[in-house]
PDB file of C-alpha atoms in Angstrom:
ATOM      1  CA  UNK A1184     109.536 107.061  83.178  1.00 92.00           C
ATOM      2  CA  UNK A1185     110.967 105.979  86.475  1.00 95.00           C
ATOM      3  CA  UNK A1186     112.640 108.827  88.197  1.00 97.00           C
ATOM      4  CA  UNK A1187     114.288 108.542  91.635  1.00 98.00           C
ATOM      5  CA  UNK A1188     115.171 112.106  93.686  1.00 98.00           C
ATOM      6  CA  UNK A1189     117.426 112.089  96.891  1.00 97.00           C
ATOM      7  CA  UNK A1190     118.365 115.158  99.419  1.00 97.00           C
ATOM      8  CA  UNK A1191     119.037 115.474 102.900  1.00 97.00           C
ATOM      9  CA  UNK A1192     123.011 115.216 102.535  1.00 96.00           C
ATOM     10  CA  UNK A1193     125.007 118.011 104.061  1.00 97.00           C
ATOM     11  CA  UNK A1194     127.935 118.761 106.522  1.00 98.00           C
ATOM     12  CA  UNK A1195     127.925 117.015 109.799  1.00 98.00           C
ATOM     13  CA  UNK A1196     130.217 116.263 112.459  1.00 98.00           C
ATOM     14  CA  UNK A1197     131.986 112.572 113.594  1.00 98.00           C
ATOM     15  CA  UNK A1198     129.851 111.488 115.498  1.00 98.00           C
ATOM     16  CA  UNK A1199     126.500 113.310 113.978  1.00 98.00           C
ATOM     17  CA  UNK A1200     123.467 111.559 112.467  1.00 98.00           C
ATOM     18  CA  UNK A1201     121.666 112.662 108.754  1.00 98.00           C
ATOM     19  CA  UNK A1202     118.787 110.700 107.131  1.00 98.00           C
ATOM     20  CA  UNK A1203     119.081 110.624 103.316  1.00 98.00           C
ATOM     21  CA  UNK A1204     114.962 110.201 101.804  1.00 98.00           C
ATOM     22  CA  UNK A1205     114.475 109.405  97.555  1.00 98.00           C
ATOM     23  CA  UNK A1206     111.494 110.154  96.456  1.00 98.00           C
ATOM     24  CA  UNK A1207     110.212 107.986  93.816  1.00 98.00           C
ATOM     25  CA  UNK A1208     107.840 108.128  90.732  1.00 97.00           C
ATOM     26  CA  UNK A1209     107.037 106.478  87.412  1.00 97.00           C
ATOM     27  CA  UNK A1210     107.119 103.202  88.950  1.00 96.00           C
ATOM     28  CA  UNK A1211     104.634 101.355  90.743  1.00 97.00           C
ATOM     29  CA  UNK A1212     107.449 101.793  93.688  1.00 97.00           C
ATOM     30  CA  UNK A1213     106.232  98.666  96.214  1.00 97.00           C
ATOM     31  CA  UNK A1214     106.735  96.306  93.935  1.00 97.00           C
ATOM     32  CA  UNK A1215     110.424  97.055  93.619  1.00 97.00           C
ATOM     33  CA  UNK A1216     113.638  96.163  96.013  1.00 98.00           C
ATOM     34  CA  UNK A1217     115.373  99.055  96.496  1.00 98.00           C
ATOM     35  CA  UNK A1218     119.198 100.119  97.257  1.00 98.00           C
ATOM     36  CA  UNK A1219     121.427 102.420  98.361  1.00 98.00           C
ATOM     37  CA  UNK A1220     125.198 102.556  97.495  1.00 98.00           C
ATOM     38  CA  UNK A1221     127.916 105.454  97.775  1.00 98.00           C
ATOM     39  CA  UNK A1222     130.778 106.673  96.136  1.00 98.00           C
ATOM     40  CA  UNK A1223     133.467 108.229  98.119  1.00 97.00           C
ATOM     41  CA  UNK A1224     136.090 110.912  96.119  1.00 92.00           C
ATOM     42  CA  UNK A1225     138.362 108.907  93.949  1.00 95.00           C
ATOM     43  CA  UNK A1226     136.847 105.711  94.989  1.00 96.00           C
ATOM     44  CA  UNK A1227     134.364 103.118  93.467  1.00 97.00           C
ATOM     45  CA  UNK A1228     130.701 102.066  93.933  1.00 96.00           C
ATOM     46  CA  UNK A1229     129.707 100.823  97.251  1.00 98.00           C
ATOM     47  CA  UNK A1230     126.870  98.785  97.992  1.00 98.00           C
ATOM     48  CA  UNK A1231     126.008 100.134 101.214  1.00 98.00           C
ATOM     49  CA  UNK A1232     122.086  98.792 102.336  1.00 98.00           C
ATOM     50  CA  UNK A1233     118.919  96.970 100.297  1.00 98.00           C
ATOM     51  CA  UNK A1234     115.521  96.397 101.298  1.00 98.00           C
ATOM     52  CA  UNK A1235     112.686  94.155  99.887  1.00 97.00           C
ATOM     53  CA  UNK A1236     109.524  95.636  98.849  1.00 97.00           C
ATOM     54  CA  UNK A1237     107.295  95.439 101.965  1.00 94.00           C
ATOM     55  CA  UNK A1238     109.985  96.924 104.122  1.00 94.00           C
ATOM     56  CA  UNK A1239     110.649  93.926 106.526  1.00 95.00           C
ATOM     57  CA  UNK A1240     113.928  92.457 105.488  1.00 97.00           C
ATOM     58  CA  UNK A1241     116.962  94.896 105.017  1.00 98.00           C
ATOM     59  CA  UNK A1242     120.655  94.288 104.248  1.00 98.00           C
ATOM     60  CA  UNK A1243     123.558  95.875 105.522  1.00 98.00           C
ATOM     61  CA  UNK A1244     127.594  96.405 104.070  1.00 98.00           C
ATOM     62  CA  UNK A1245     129.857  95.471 107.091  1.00 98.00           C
ATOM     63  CA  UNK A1246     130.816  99.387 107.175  1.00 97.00           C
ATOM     64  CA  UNK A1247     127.500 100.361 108.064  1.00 98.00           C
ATOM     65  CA  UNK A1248     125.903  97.916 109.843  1.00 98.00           C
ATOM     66  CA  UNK A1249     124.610  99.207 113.471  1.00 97.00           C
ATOM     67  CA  UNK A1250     124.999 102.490 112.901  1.00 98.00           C
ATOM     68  CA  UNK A1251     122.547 103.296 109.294  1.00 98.00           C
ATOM     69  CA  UNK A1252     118.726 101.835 108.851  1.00 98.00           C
ATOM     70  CA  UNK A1253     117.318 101.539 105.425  1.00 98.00           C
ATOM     71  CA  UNK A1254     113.323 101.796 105.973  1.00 98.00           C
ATOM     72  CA  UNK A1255     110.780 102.753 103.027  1.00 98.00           C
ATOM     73  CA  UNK A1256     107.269 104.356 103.508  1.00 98.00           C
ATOM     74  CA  UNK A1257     105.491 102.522 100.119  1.00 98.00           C
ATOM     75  CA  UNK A1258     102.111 105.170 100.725  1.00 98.00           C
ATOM     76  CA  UNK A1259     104.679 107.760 100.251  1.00 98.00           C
ATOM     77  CA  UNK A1260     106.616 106.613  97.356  1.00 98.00           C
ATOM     78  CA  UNK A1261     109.815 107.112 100.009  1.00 98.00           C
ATOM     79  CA  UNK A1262     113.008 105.375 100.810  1.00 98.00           C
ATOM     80  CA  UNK A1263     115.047 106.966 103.601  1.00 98.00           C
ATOM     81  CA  UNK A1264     118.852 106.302 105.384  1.00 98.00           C
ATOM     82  CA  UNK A1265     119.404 107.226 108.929  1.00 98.00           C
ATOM     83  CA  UNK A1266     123.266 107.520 109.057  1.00 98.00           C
ATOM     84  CA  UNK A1267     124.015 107.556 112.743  1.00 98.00           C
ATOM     85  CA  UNK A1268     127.129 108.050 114.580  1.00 98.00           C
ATOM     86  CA  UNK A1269     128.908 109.241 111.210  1.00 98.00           C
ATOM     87  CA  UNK A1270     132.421 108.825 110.646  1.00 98.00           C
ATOM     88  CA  UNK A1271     134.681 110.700 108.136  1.00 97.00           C
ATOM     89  CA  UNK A1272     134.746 107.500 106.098  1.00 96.00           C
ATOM     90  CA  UNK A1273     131.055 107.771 105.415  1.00 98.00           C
ATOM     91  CA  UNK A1274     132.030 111.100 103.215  1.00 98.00           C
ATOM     92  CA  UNK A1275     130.852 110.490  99.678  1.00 98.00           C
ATOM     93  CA  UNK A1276     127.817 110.834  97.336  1.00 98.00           C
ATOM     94  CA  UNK A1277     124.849 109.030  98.215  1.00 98.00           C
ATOM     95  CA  UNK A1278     122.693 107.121  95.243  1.00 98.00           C
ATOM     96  CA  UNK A1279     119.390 105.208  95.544  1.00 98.00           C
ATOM     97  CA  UNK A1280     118.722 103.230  93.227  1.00 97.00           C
ATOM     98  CA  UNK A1281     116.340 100.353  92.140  1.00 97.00           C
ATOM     99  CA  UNK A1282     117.714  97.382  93.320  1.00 95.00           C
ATOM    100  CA  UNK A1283     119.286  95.412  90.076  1.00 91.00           C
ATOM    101  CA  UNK A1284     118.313  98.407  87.375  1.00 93.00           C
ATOM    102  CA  UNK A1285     120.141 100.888  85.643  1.00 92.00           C
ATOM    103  CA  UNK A1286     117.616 103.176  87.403  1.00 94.00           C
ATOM    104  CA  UNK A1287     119.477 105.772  90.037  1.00 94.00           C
ATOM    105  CA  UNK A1288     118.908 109.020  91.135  1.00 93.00           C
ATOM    106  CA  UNK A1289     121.286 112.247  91.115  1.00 96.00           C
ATOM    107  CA  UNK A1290     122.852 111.306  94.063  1.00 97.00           C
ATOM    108  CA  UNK A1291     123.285 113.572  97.250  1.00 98.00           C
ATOM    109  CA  UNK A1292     126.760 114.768  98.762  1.00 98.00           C
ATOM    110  CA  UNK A1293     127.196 113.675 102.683  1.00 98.00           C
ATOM    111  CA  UNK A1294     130.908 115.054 104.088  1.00 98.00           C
ATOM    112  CA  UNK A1295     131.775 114.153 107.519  1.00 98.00           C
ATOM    113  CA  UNK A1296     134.200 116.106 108.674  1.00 97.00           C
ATOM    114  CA  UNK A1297     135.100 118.051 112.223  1.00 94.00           C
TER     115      UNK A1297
END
């Protein structure tokens, strides 16, 4: 069955940079738009990014834009997020997903904090 798997959260600075990968199987994982979205403590989904299956149209949230880049590898079964220039309002628990399914990962914890 489809299984999504996402690390490379942690503890950065304001101002630091992370990139978030989800690693995909038991899906043919090109032919699929993909998403991330966030939850931050004691708050609701987010949408936060999207991308279409070949990789050359991606979507931002307002709160993100400029600063994270949603890019896929489809020979590698891989969708990443480069957070840059992190603020404390990024903290929360990152969740990729496939785009319009019931079909997440674990999720993976990013705090910002000084």
């Amino acid at each position: 069955q489809a299984q999504l798997v996402e690390s490379g959260g942690g503890l950065v600075q304001p101002g630091g940079s992370l990139r978030l990968s989800c690693a995909a199987s038991g899906f043919t994982f090109s032919n699929y738009y993909m998403t991330w979205v966030r939850q931050a403590p004691g708050k609701g989904l987010e949408w936060v990014s999207d991308i279409n299956k070949g990789g050359g149209g991606t979507y931002y949230s307002d709160s993100v834009k400029g600063r994270f880049t949603i890019s896929r590898d489809n020979a590698k079964n891989t969708l990443y997020l480069q957070m840059d220039n992190l603020k404390p309002e990024d903290t929360a628990v990152y969740y990729c997903k496939i785009a319009g399914s019931n079909v997440w990962g674990q999720g993976t914890q990013v705090t910002v904090s000084s």
